[in-house]
Amino acid sequence: MPTPILRKERLIPGKTSKLVLHAPEIAAKARPGHFVMLRMSPEGERIPLTIADTDASRGEITIVYLVLGKSTALLEALEAGDSILDVCGPLGRPTKIEKVGTVICVGGGTGIAAMHHIAKGHARAGNHVVAVIGAREKSLLLFEKELMGFVNELVVCTDDGSYGRKGLVTEPLKERLEAGGVGEVVAVGPVPMMAAVAEVTRPFGVATTVSLNPIMVDGIGMCGACRVSVGGKTKFACVDGPEFDGHQVDFPELRRRLAAFREQEAESYDRYRKEQPHGN
């Protein structure tokens, strides 16, 4: 069923946007960690996007996406007032949220949006939430203002030092772990970042949850495209995840599977751009 776009905000023009959708049934059931599958045309692929926020009273969900290929470019072409062909969800298992004391939520790139919903859930559960977010530079940083509204501590890192602390998110994370008293770490972002976070927390023995983003086709466990190896066993991110124990994930395998169709994805995106009236 077509899902109306109520509002659109270009967070990073040409690269990343936020959409608020009117999806009351999804908003009523969605919990932190859930995702939806979107399709822009009858012949188009379905793409999974983690729900960044919900407002059940208004029947709204928020999604944030990075324009990476043809499908996200088609999504970016839509504006407030348009509709997405179909939105399926909420899918996946919700984040396991318990009162554990201090929780460090680490987010990188577009993953900060998904981390935002999880951090909000931990805050509502009464945990002391420390948010550590990072980007290559200040202009690429997302959801800082939103996180400031409810987290207890916020640390911002940029690779080039243009804002906040210069360096990677793993550096303040390690320092905070050394201070002690951390009950859990949650990481959402690029695969190398999540792998690095898991390696930083491993010596401390702190439970570490990561949200995986493998290639996904149907989102309901039928196709098997999103299989990942966790603790030596095959899991399916759509029905067993998308969140898993970061210390058990086979990250090198995940990176290889994510790269499997990169050449075809690039060709499709390039052909799409050439077909556009402006040619880019």
XYZ file of N, CA and C in Angstrom:
840
model
N 0.844 -1.185 0.000
C 0.000 0.000 0.000
C 0.888 1.247 0.000
N 0.603 2.227 -0.866
C 1.436 3.433 -0.908
C 1.511 4.128 0.455
N 2.688 4.544 0.797
C 2.920 5.185 2.090
C 3.312 6.643 1.869
N 2.506 7.585 2.345
C 2.783 9.009 2.089
C 4.013 9.524 2.837
N 4.746 10.385 2.163
C 5.862 11.097 2.795
C 5.317 12.410 3.353
N 5.368 12.562 4.658
C 4.828 13.766 5.292
C 5.839 14.915 5.269
N 7.079 14.577 5.576
C 8.120 15.615 5.621
C 9.436 15.039 5.105
N 10.232 15.909 4.516
C 11.560 15.501 4.052
C 12.566 16.562 4.454
N 13.694 16.111 4.968
C 14.771 17.031 5.325
C 16.074 16.504 4.736
N 16.713 17.334 3.936
C 18.004 16.941 3.365
C 19.091 17.239 4.403
N 19.527 16.192 5.087
C 20.503 16.372 6.156
C 21.877 16.722 5.595
N 22.263 15.985 4.553
C 23.494 16.288 3.821
C 23.095 16.339 2.356
N 22.908 17.527 1.785
C 22.366 17.642 0.436
C 23.050 16.725 -0.577
N 22.201 15.950 -1.281
C 22.703 15.043 -2.308
C 23.208 13.722 -1.785
N 23.304 13.596 -0.450
C 23.878 12.364 0.102
C 22.951 11.666 1.101
N 22.413 12.443 2.040
C 21.640 11.832 3.120
C 20.397 12.661 3.408
N 19.250 11.967 3.497
C 17.999 12.659 3.799
C 17.214 11.919 4.862
N 16.318 12.665 5.496
C 15.414 12.093 6.508
C 13.989 12.232 5.995
N 13.236 11.134 6.067
C 11.840 11.147 5.667
C 10.967 10.782 6.856
N 9.892 11.512 7.044
C 8.873 11.157 8.024
C 7.682 10.621 7.243
N 7.314 9.378 7.507
C 6.264 8.687 6.759
C 5.019 8.511 7.608
N 3.866 8.576 6.932
C 2.607 8.266 7.628
C 2.381 6.763 7.524
N 2.683 6.066 8.599
C 2.570 4.607 8.625
C 2.066 4.198 10.015
N 0.795 4.458 10.307
C 0.291 4.269 11.677
C 0.395 2.840 12.195
N 0.194 1.840 11.347
C 0.270 0.460 11.827
C 1.698 0.084 12.205
N 2.648 0.554 11.420
C 4.058 0.290 11.739
C 4.471 1.073 12.983
N 4.061 2.328 13.050
C 4.434 3.168 14.190
C 3.907 2.597 15.504
N 2.734 1.967 15.455
C 2.141 1.425 16.681
C 2.910 0.226 17.212
N 3.606 -0.494 16.319
C 4.265 -1.739 16.720
C 5.793 -1.633 16.780
N 6.351 -0.651 16.115
C 7.812 -0.584 15.992
C 8.482 -0.302 17.334
N 9.598 -0.993 17.538
C 10.432 -0.805 18.721
C 11.862 -0.508 18.253
N 12.699 0.032 19.138
C 14.095 0.263 18.754
C 14.730 -1.005 18.193
N 15.460 -0.859 17.099
C 16.110 -1.990 16.447
C 15.337 -2.541 15.270
N 14.059 -2.263 15.183
C 13.261 -2.740 14.061
C 13.663 -2.021 12.763
N 13.347 -2.663 11.642
C 13.592 -2.030 10.354
C 12.389 -2.224 9.444
N 12.391 -1.527 8.322
C 11.338 -1.673 7.312
C 11.996 -1.985 5.976
N 11.206 -2.566 5.058
C 11.655 -2.784 3.683
C 10.848 -1.868 2.769
N 11.534 -1.106 1.929
C 10.880 -0.164 1.018
C 11.036 -0.630 -0.423
N 10.042 -0.279 -1.246
C 10.146 -0.532 -2.682
C 9.565 0.681 -3.403
N 10.317 1.179 -4.385
C 9.896 2.400 -5.084
C 9.123 2.134 -6.368
N 9.294 0.946 -6.959
C 8.585 0.629 -8.200
C 8.287 -0.862 -8.214
N 7.286 -1.293 -9.011
C 6.926 -2.723 -9.030
C 8.097 -3.617 -9.439
N 8.990 -3.115 -10.292
C 10.122 -3.926 -10.747
C 11.359 -3.689 -9.892
N 11.270 -2.772 -8.953
C 12.454 -2.382 -8.208
C 12.790 -3.332 -7.071
N 14.032 -3.203 -6.576
C 14.456 -4.022 -5.447
C 13.905 -3.443 -4.146
N 13.819 -4.293 -3.159
C 13.447 -3.850 -1.816
C 14.728 -3.484 -1.072
N 14.677 -2.402 -0.323
C 15.851 -2.016 0.453
C 15.472 -1.918 1.932
N 16.326 -2.463 2.812
C 16.055 -2.398 4.248
C 16.594 -1.109 4.854
N 15.798 -0.469 5.702
C 16.249 0.732 6.410
C 15.787 0.645 7.862
N 16.698 0.835 8.772
C 16.345 0.802 10.191
C 15.516 2.027 10.552
N 14.519 1.822 11.383
C 13.652 2.925 11.814
C 14.431 3.812 12.784
N 14.529 5.088 12.457
C 15.307 6.021 13.273
C 14.498 6.615 14.416
N 13.158 6.615 14.265
C 12.311 7.159 15.331
C 10.854 6.829 15.003
N 10.013 6.910 16.009
C 8.579 6.695 15.795
C 7.776 7.695 16.626
N 6.584 7.950 16.198
C 5.625 8.713 16.989
C 4.278 8.012 16.803
N 3.984 7.090 17.723
C 2.777 6.276 17.583
C 1.517 7.133 17.644
N 1.545 8.204 18.445
C 0.352 9.035 18.581
C 0.009 9.747 17.275
N 1.006 10.036 16.456
C 0.782 10.705 15.168
C 0.815 9.725 14.003
N 1.122 8.463 14.301
C 1.191 7.461 13.248
C 2.362 7.665 12.309
N 3.502 8.126 12.844
C 4.645 8.464 12.002
C 5.867 7.622 12.336
N 6.617 7.296 11.294
C 7.941 6.716 11.483
C 8.951 7.565 10.720
N 10.194 7.544 11.195
C 11.258 8.314 10.561
C 12.330 7.365 10.043
N 12.746 7.579 8.816
C 13.853 6.812 8.251
C 14.907 7.774 7.725
N 16.139 7.313 7.730
C 17.257 8.105 7.221
C 18.059 7.209 6.282
N 18.444 7.722 5.140
C 19.152 6.897 4.168
C 20.303 7.660 3.534
N 21.270 6.890 3.088
C 22.419 7.412 2.351
C 22.241 7.048 0.885
N 22.376 8.005 0.004
C 22.224 7.737 -1.429
C 23.479 7.023 -1.932
N 23.308 5.717 -2.195
C 24.454 4.893 -2.583
C 24.320 4.325 -3.985
N 23.068 4.114 -4.443
C 22.861 3.479 -5.734
C 21.528 3.888 -6.327
N 21.085 3.121 -7.317
C 19.879 3.492 -8.044
C 18.647 3.549 -7.135
N 18.481 2.541 -6.276
C 17.264 2.490 -5.454
C 17.181 3.665 -4.488
N 18.280 3.984 -3.838
C 18.252 5.128 -2.928
C 18.187 6.445 -3.700
N 18.696 6.458 -4.936
C 18.558 7.663 -5.767
C 17.087 7.882 -6.148
N 16.372 6.782 -6.427
C 14.935 6.890 -6.708
C 14.187 7.399 -5.480
N 14.599 6.930 -4.300
C 13.975 7.397 -3.066
C 14.257 8.885 -2.859
N 15.482 9.280 -3.173
C 15.872 10.682 -3.002
C 15.095 11.607 -3.943
N 14.607 11.056 -5.051
C 13.855 11.874 -6.021
C 12.454 12.202 -5.523
N 11.990 11.492 -4.487
C 10.659 11.754 -3.946
C 10.687 12.934 -2.982
N 9.550 13.616 -2.884
C 9.440 14.778 -2.013
C 8.236 14.622 -1.083
N 8.137 15.492 -0.106
C 6.954 15.508 0.765
C 5.699 15.653 -0.102
N 4.701 14.820 0.192
C 3.487 14.801 -0.625
C 3.459 13.620 -1.581
N 4.662 13.101 -1.942
C 4.729 11.881 -2.753
C 4.504 10.670 -1.847
N 4.392 9.510 -2.490
C 4.230 8.266 -1.729
C 5.259 7.238 -2.164
N 5.683 6.421 -1.219
C 6.533 5.264 -1.522
C 5.607 4.111 -1.873
N 5.963 3.329 -2.906
C 5.057 2.294 -3.409
C 4.603 1.353 -2.296
N 5.549 0.788 -1.540
C 5.156 -0.018 -0.390
C 6.253 -0.024 0.671
N 5.802 -0.098 1.895
C 6.690 -0.129 3.058
C 6.230 -1.287 3.939
N 7.104 -2.248 4.165
C 6.758 -3.434 4.945
C 7.498 -3.394 6.284
N 6.792 -3.612 7.363
C 7.432 -3.613 8.663
C 6.432 -3.527 9.788
N 6.874 -3.463 11.032
C 8.286 -3.526 11.425
C 8.821 -4.941 11.311
N 10.094 -5.059 10.910
C 10.741 -6.348 10.707
C 11.933 -6.494 11.651
N 12.365 -7.750 11.785
C 13.507 -8.033 12.650
C 13.114 -8.124 14.112
N 14.109 -8.419 14.914
C 13.886 -8.497 16.354
C 14.219 -7.150 16.990
N 13.404 -6.696 17.914
C 13.713 -5.424 18.561
C 14.944 -5.543 19.453
N 15.530 -4.410 19.753
C 16.683 -4.378 20.651
C 16.292 -4.890 22.037
N 17.146 -5.734 22.597
C 16.918 -6.197 23.956
C 17.365 -5.090 24.912
N 16.406 -4.460 25.520
C 16.711 -3.321 26.393
C 16.341 -3.660 27.832
N 17.353 -3.640 28.687
C 17.156 -3.886 30.115
C 17.872 -2.788 30.891
N 17.518 -2.650 32.144
C 18.181 -1.651 32.969
C 19.504 -2.236 33.453
N 20.601 -1.776 32.855
C 21.921 -2.320 33.171
C 22.856 -1.261 33.735
N 22.368 -0.046 33.934
C 23.227 1.021 34.454
C 23.685 1.927 33.333
N 24.969 1.876 33.031
C 25.520 2.730 31.975
C 25.614 1.971 30.655
N 25.068 2.573 29.610
C 25.124 2.009 28.258
C 25.811 3.023 27.354
N 26.827 2.566 26.631
C 27.487 3.432 25.656
C 26.950 3.082 24.276
N 26.366 4.067 23.607
C 25.822 3.881 22.260
C 26.747 4.579 21.271
N 27.358 3.791 20.394
C 28.324 4.315 19.433
C 27.681 4.343 18.052
N 27.775 5.473 17.377
C 27.196 5.598 16.045
C 28.163 6.253 15.079
N 28.155 5.755 13.841
C 29.007 6.342 12.814
C 28.249 6.523 11.529
N 28.455 7.656 10.854
C 27.798 7.911 9.577
C 26.290 7.868 9.704
N 25.619 7.271 8.711
C 24.164 7.175 8.726
C 23.677 6.292 9.871
N 24.535 5.426 10.363
C 24.178 4.555 11.487
C 23.811 5.321 12.747
N 24.204 6.579 12.836
C 23.855 7.375 14.015
C 22.333 7.492 14.140
N 21.649 7.566 12.997
C 20.186 7.690 13.023
C 19.550 6.463 13.656
N 19.991 5.274 13.246
C 19.448 4.045 13.822
C 19.842 3.927 15.283
N 21.076 4.304 15.599
C 21.534 4.259 16.990
C 20.685 5.177 17.877
N 20.226 6.298 17.304
C 19.418 7.263 18.037
C 18.179 6.605 18.636
N 17.501 5.753 17.855
C 16.282 5.107 18.348
C 16.603 4.123 19.472
N 17.724 3.415 19.345
C 18.142 2.461 20.377
C 18.540 3.210 21.648
N 19.288 4.295 21.495
C 19.706 5.088 22.657
C 18.495 5.653 23.392
N 17.492 6.074 22.634
C 16.271 6.590 23.261
C 15.585 5.501 24.082
N 15.581 4.285 23.550
C 14.986 3.168 24.293
C 15.715 2.902 25.595
N 17.039 2.962 25.564
C 17.808 2.756 26.801
C 17.577 3.889 27.796
N 17.440 5.096 27.300
C 17.172 6.228 28.185
C 15.815 6.067 28.862
N 14.819 5.636 28.097
C 13.484 5.442 28.657
C 13.463 4.307 29.680
N 14.385 3.352 29.541
C 14.471 2.242 30.485
C 15.180 2.646 31.771
N 15.694 3.868 31.820
C 16.344 4.359 33.033
C 17.843 4.171 33.057
N 18.425 3.789 31.924
C 19.880 3.646 31.870
C 20.572 4.998 31.718
N 21.806 5.071 32.174
C 22.661 6.243 31.953
C 23.269 6.069 30.571
N 22.865 6.896 29.628
C 23.262 6.706 28.235
C 24.394 7.659 27.848
N 25.474 7.049 27.382
C 26.601 7.811 26.834
C 26.594 7.598 25.324
N 26.452 8.661 24.565
C 26.467 8.567 23.102
C 27.817 9.031 22.580
N 28.417 8.196 21.752
C 29.677 8.549 21.091
C 29.416 8.480 19.595
N 29.482 9.620 18.920
C 29.167 9.650 17.492
C 30.344 10.211 16.710
N 30.470 9.724 15.469
C 31.610 10.158 14.675
C 31.290 10.283 13.202
N 32.078 11.113 12.529
C 31.964 11.310 11.082
C 33.317 11.772 10.568
N 33.447 11.742 9.239
C 34.731 12.169 8.673
C 34.973 13.647 8.939
N 33.904 14.457 8.853
C 34.029 15.898 9.085
C 32.704 16.432 9.625
N 32.719 17.665 10.098
C 31.554 18.248 10.764
C 30.302 18.219 9.906
N 30.437 18.511 8.615
C 29.261 18.604 7.740
C 28.563 17.254 7.555
N 29.221 16.161 7.908
C 28.650 14.828 7.726
C 28.077 14.260 9.026
N 28.065 15.052 10.077
C 27.601 14.584 11.375
C 26.070 14.662 11.452
N 25.449 13.597 11.946
C 23.989 13.519 12.010
C 23.486 13.408 13.450
N 22.280 13.890 13.681
C 21.484 13.649 14.887
C 22.147 14.118 16.192
N 23.080 15.036 16.108
C 23.694 15.531 17.351
C 22.644 16.232 18.222
N 21.855 17.120 17.601
C 20.859 17.875 18.355
C 19.818 16.941 18.969
N 19.370 15.957 18.197
C 18.350 15.023 18.700
C 18.867 14.236 19.903
N 20.114 13.775 19.835
C 20.676 12.997 20.933
C 20.853 13.846 22.184
N 21.194 15.114 22.008
C 21.394 15.999 23.156
C 20.119 16.138 23.984
N 18.970 15.821 23.367
C 17.707 15.977 24.077
C 17.456 14.959 25.158
N 18.200 13.827 25.148
C 17.906 12.816 26.160
C 19.114 12.042 26.696
N 20.277 12.084 26.019
C 21.401 11.307 26.541
C 22.039 12.043 27.721
N 22.752 11.282 28.555
C 23.409 11.870 29.715
C 24.775 12.450 29.376
N 25.447 11.832 28.404
C 26.746 12.326 27.956
C 26.811 12.179 26.440
N 27.438 13.149 25.797
C 27.586 13.081 24.344
C 29.018 13.444 23.966
N 29.653 12.531 23.234
C 31.016 12.758 22.752
C 30.976 12.741 21.229
N 31.509 13.797 20.620
C 31.525 13.913 19.160
C 32.962 13.802 18.660
N 33.155 12.982 17.631
C 34.483 12.821 17.040
C 34.403 13.087 15.534
N 35.410 13.730 15.005
C 35.544 13.850 13.546
C 36.958 13.441 13.159
N 37.048 12.787 12.003
C 38.361 12.297 11.559
C 39.349 13.441 11.361
N 38.823 14.568 10.823
C 39.733 15.672 10.497
C 39.820 16.732 11.592
N 39.106 16.524 12.692
C 39.170 17.491 13.786
C 38.389 18.761 13.530
N 37.519 18.774 12.516
C 36.760 19.991 12.202
C 35.676 20.280 13.226
N 35.366 19.307 14.082
C 34.361 19.526 15.127
C 34.547 18.457 16.195
N 34.340 18.846 17.432
C 34.484 17.891 18.522
C 35.918 17.414 18.660
N 36.030 16.174 19.033
C 37.350 15.598 19.265
C 37.905 15.002 17.968
N 39.173 15.246 17.668
C 39.774 14.674 16.471
C 40.139 13.219 16.724
N 39.649 12.346 15.849
C 39.999 10.938 15.987
C 38.803 10.033 15.806
N 39.012 8.767 16.086
C 37.973 7.757 15.896
C 37.142 7.571 17.156
N 35.940 7.051 16.973
C 35.025 6.861 18.100
C 35.554 5.827 19.106
N 36.450 4.958 18.646
C 36.972 3.919 19.539
C 37.876 4.493 20.636
N 38.422 5.668 20.404
C 39.338 6.243 21.400
C 38.594 6.672 22.669
N 37.565 7.533 22.585
C 36.817 7.861 23.815
C 36.079 6.651 24.373
N 35.706 5.711 23.508
C 35.053 4.494 24.000
C 35.999 3.736 24.931
N 37.232 3.557 24.507
C 38.200 2.835 25.346
C 38.424 3.556 26.669
N 38.532 4.879 26.604
C 38.748 5.652 27.835
C 37.581 5.480 28.804
N 36.365 5.476 28.241
C 35.178 5.337 29.101
C 35.094 3.934 29.699
N 35.519 2.938 28.936
C 35.546 1.569 29.453
C 36.585 1.431 30.564
N 37.710 2.099 30.407
C 38.763 2.035 31.426
C 38.304 2.666 32.729
N 37.372 3.614 32.639
C 36.840 4.249 33.854
C 35.938 3.293 34.622
N 35.440 2.257 33.937
C 34.646 1.227 34.603
C 33.168 1.546 34.695
N 32.416 0.534 35.123
C 30.995 0.733 35.376
C 30.101 0.701 34.160
N 30.599 0.185 33.022
C 29.791 0.147 31.803
C 29.092 -1.212 31.694
N 27.772 -1.188 31.542
C 27.003 -2.426 31.493
C 26.858 -3.012 30.104
N 26.855 -2.149 29.071
C 26.659 -2.639 27.710
C 27.129 -1.586 26.720
N 27.559 -2.043 25.560
C 27.922 -1.152 24.453
C 27.092 -1.560 23.236
N 26.556 -0.572 22.548
C 25.793 -0.793 21.321
C 26.475 0.003 20.208
N 26.698 -0.634 19.060
C 27.355 0.062 17.949
C 26.555 -0.115 16.669
N 26.330 1.011 15.967
C 25.627 0.991 14.685
C 26.376 1.915 13.729
N 26.761 1.371 12.583
C 27.488 2.198 11.620
C 28.192 1.336 10.599
N 29.228 1.872 9.959
C 29.974 1.093 8.970
C 30.560 -0.179 9.595
N 30.674 -1.216 8.773
C 31.172 -2.506 9.283
C 32.553 -2.376 9.930
N 33.503 -1.659 9.318
C 34.819 -1.536 9.978
C 34.716 -0.897 11.362
N 33.808 0.075 11.510
C 33.638 0.710 12.816
C 33.080 -0.266 13.835
N 32.061 -1.030 13.452
C 31.475 -1.967 14.405
C 32.482 -3.057 14.783
N 33.273 -3.509 13.801
C 34.295 -4.520 14.098
C 35.331 -3.954 15.069
N 35.711 -2.698 14.860
C 36.700 -2.077 15.730
C 36.155 -1.889 17.145
N 34.888 -1.514 17.247
C 34.267 -1.359 18.564
C 34.266 -2.686 19.311
N 33.940 -3.768 18.600
C 33.915 -5.085 19.247
C 35.289 -5.482 19.751
N 36.327 -5.128 19.005
C 37.677 -5.480 19.446
C 38.110 -4.639 20.646
N 37.627 -3.397 20.718
C 37.962 -2.545 21.868
C 37.285 -3.052 23.137
N 36.046 -3.501 23.012
C 35.300 -3.927 24.209
C 35.664 -5.341 24.652
N 36.189 -6.149 23.731
C 36.443 -7.564 24.037
C 37.291 -7.755 25.303
N 38.436 -7.059 25.433
C 39.256 -7.289 26.634
C 38.551 -6.891 27.934
N 37.569 -6.026 27.840
C 36.857 -5.570 29.036
C 35.706 -6.505 29.401
N 35.362 -7.415 28.494
C 34.277 -8.354 28.762
C 32.912 -7.699 28.858
N 32.753 -6.562 28.207
C 31.476 -5.839 28.238
C 30.602 -6.308 27.078
N 29.360 -6.652 27.381
C 28.424 -7.083 26.338
C 28.352 -6.037 25.233
N 28.488 -6.479 23.977
C 28.550 -5.545 22.851
C 27.576 -5.981 21.754
N 26.633 -5.131 21.464
C 25.623 -5.409 20.450
C 25.906 -4.582 19.206
N 25.877 -5.246 18.035
C 26.070 -4.533 16.772
C 24.853 -4.781 15.890
N 24.533 -3.813 15.044
C 23.394 -3.931 14.124
C 23.945 -4.128 12.717
N 23.715 -5.319 12.143
C 24.336 -5.655 10.858
C 23.468 -5.216 9.677
N 24.143 -4.998 8.557
C 23.486 -4.459 7.367
C 23.826 -5.276 6.134
N 23.621 -6.591 6.155
C 23.957 -7.398 4.975
C 22.977 -7.149 3.833
N 23.329 -7.665 2.655
C 22.411 -7.599 1.516
C 21.146 -8.367 1.877
N 19.995 -7.771 1.607
C 18.722 -8.359 2.010
C 17.751 -8.262 0.838
N 16.946 -9.297 0.616
C 16.021 -9.288 -0.522
C 14.569 -9.218 -0.062
N 14.129 -10.189 0.752
C 12.717 -10.167 1.131
C 12.478 -9.693 2.564
N 13.462 -9.839 3.435
C 13.332 -9.335 4.806
C 12.494 -10.195 5.724
N 12.088 -11.380 5.249
C 11.230 -12.229 6.084
C 11.773 -13.651 6.224
N 13.046 -13.845 5.899
C 13.671 -15.134 6.144
C 13.477 -16.180 5.069
N 12.970 -15.809 3.892
C 12.700 -16.793 2.857
C 13.859 -16.939 1.864
N 14.576 -15.839 1.581
C 15.558 -15.890 0.497
C 16.946 -16.312 0.968
N 17.302 -16.038 2.191
C 18.611 -16.426 2.714
C 19.741 -15.506 2.313
N 19.437 -14.410 1.614
C 20.501 -13.521 1.138
C 21.246 -12.832 2.283
N 20.593 -12.651 3.402
C 21.189 -11.864 4.487
C 21.906 -12.739 5.515
N 22.314 -13.938 5.111
C 22.950 -14.819 6.088
C 24.302 -14.262 6.525
N 24.551 -14.425 7.797
C 25.798 -13.988 8.418
C 26.258 -15.101 9.349
N 27.527 -15.119 9.661
C 28.060 -16.114 10.586
C 28.267 -15.467 11.953
N 27.640 -16.061 12.952
C 27.738 -15.541 14.318
C 28.037 -16.713 15.246
N 29.174 -16.655 15.898
C 29.557 -17.756 16.778
C 29.710 -19.066 16.037
N 30.112 -18.999 14.759
C 30.306 -20.203 13.963
C 29.031 -20.784 13.405
N 27.916 -20.137 13.607
C 26.639 -20.628 13.098
C 26.057 -19.632 12.098
N 25.301 -20.161 11.135
C 24.655 -19.295 10.154
C 23.386 -18.695 10.745
N 23.318 -17.379 10.656
C 22.124 -16.657 11.111
C 21.603 -15.808 9.958
N 20.346 -15.452 10.029
C 19.739 -14.582 9.016
C 19.394 -13.252 9.683
N 20.010 -12.193 9.162
C 19.887 -10.884 9.812
C 18.442 -10.412 9.897
N 17.609 -10.813 8.925
C 16.244 -10.284 8.901
C 15.358 -10.873 10.003
N 15.552 -12.136 10.335
C 14.684 -12.764 11.333
C 15.410 -13.091 12.637
N 16.728 -13.317 12.575
C 17.498 -13.571 13.798
C 18.081 -12.280 14.354
N 18.177 -11.258 13.536
C 18.788 -9.988 13.903
C 17.823 -8.848 13.665
N 18.323 -7.683 13.266
C 19.667 -7.444 12.732
C 20.754 -7.269 13.784
N 20.406 -7.361 15.073
C 21.401 -7.130 16.108
C 21.962 -8.462 16.610
N 23.284 -8.469 16.796
C 23.967 -9.684 17.253
C 25.083 -9.301 18.223
N 25.593 -10.343 18.889
C 26.738 -10.183 19.779
C 27.958 -9.842 18.925
N 28.486 -8.643 19.089
C 29.603 -8.192 18.269
C 30.853 -9.030 18.428
N 31.000 -9.686 19.562
C 32.191 -10.512 19.783
C 32.104 -11.843 19.043
N 30.941 -12.164 18.509
C 30.739 -13.449 17.840
C 30.594 -13.317 16.322
N 30.503 -12.093 15.815
C 30.243 -11.883 14.375
C 31.513 -12.086 13.544
N 31.363 -12.766 12.419
C 32.458 -12.914 11.462
C 32.444 -11.687 10.541
N 33.116 -10.639 10.957
C 33.104 -9.390 10.193
C 33.804 -9.505 8.832
N 34.942 -10.215 8.714
C 35.562 -10.341 7.377
C 34.607 -10.971 6.366
N 33.865 -11.987 6.769
C 32.900 -12.601 5.853
C 31.805 -11.609 5.486
N 31.321 -10.846 6.461
C 30.280 -9.850 6.187
C 30.763 -8.832 5.163
N 32.009 -8.384 5.298
C 32.550 -7.413 4.333
C 32.605 -8.012 2.932
N 33.009 -9.278 2.826
C 33.087 -9.916 1.503
C 31.700 -10.028 0.873
N 30.720 -10.394 1.649
C 29.372 -10.558 1.104
C 28.786 -9.201 0.689
N 29.074 -8.158 1.452
C 28.585 -6.825 1.093
C 29.189 -6.341 -0.227
N 30.392 -6.814 -0.539
C 31.081 -6.365 -1.755
C 30.760 -7.227 -2.965
N 29.971 -8.285 -2.785
C 29.764 -9.281 -3.847
C 29.162 -8.682 -5.110
N 28.264 -7.719 -4.975
C 27.581 -7.164 -6.155
C 27.926 -5.685 -6.372
N 29.042 -5.270 -5.814
C 29.399 -3.847 -5.892
C 29.558 -3.375 -7.337
N 30.168 -4.183 -8.179
C 30.381 -3.783 -9.568
C 29.046 -3.616 -10.291
N 28.125 -4.586 -10.091
C 26.816 -4.490 -10.743
C 26.016 -3.302 -10.209
N 26.135 -3.048 -8.903
C 25.430 -1.909 -8.309
C 25.942 -0.599 -8.892
N 27.242 -0.509 -9.089
C 27.833 0.709 -9.654
C 27.377 0.906 -11.099
N 27.333 -0.186 -11.870
C 26.889 -0.088 -13.265
C 25.436 0.374 -13.350
N 24.585 -0.188 -12.469
C 23.167 0.185 -12.472
C 22.984 1.660 -12.121
N 23.723 2.112 -11.110
C 23.617 3.505 -10.674
C 24.135 4.443 -11.761
N 25.227 4.070 -12.402
C 25.796 4.905 -13.460
C 24.831 5.010 -14.650
N 24.196 3.890 -15.016
C 23.238 3.886 -16.122
C 22.027 4.758 -15.776
N 21.579 4.664 -14.528
C 20.439 5.481 -14.085
C 20.763 6.973 -14.189
N 21.942 7.344 -13.716
C 22.302 8.771 -13.740
C 22.401 9.300 -15.161
N 22.896 8.468 -16.091
C 23.017 8.910 -17.474
C 21.653 9.073 -18.132
N 20.662 8.330 -17.617
C 19.311 8.414 -18.178
C 18.560 9.651 -17.695
N 19.068 10.286 -16.639
C 18.373 11.449 -16.106
C 18.564 12.658 -17.019
N 17.566 13.558 -17.045
C 17.642 14.717 -17.960
C 18.891 15.559 -17.765
N 19.349 15.685 -16.508
C 20.524 16.517 -16.265
C 21.820 15.745 -16.435
N 21.699 14.384 -16.568
C 22.874 13.588 -16.879
C 23.814 13.336 -15.750
N 23.376 13.493 -14.461
C 24.276 13.200 -13.346
C 23.485 12.690 -12.164
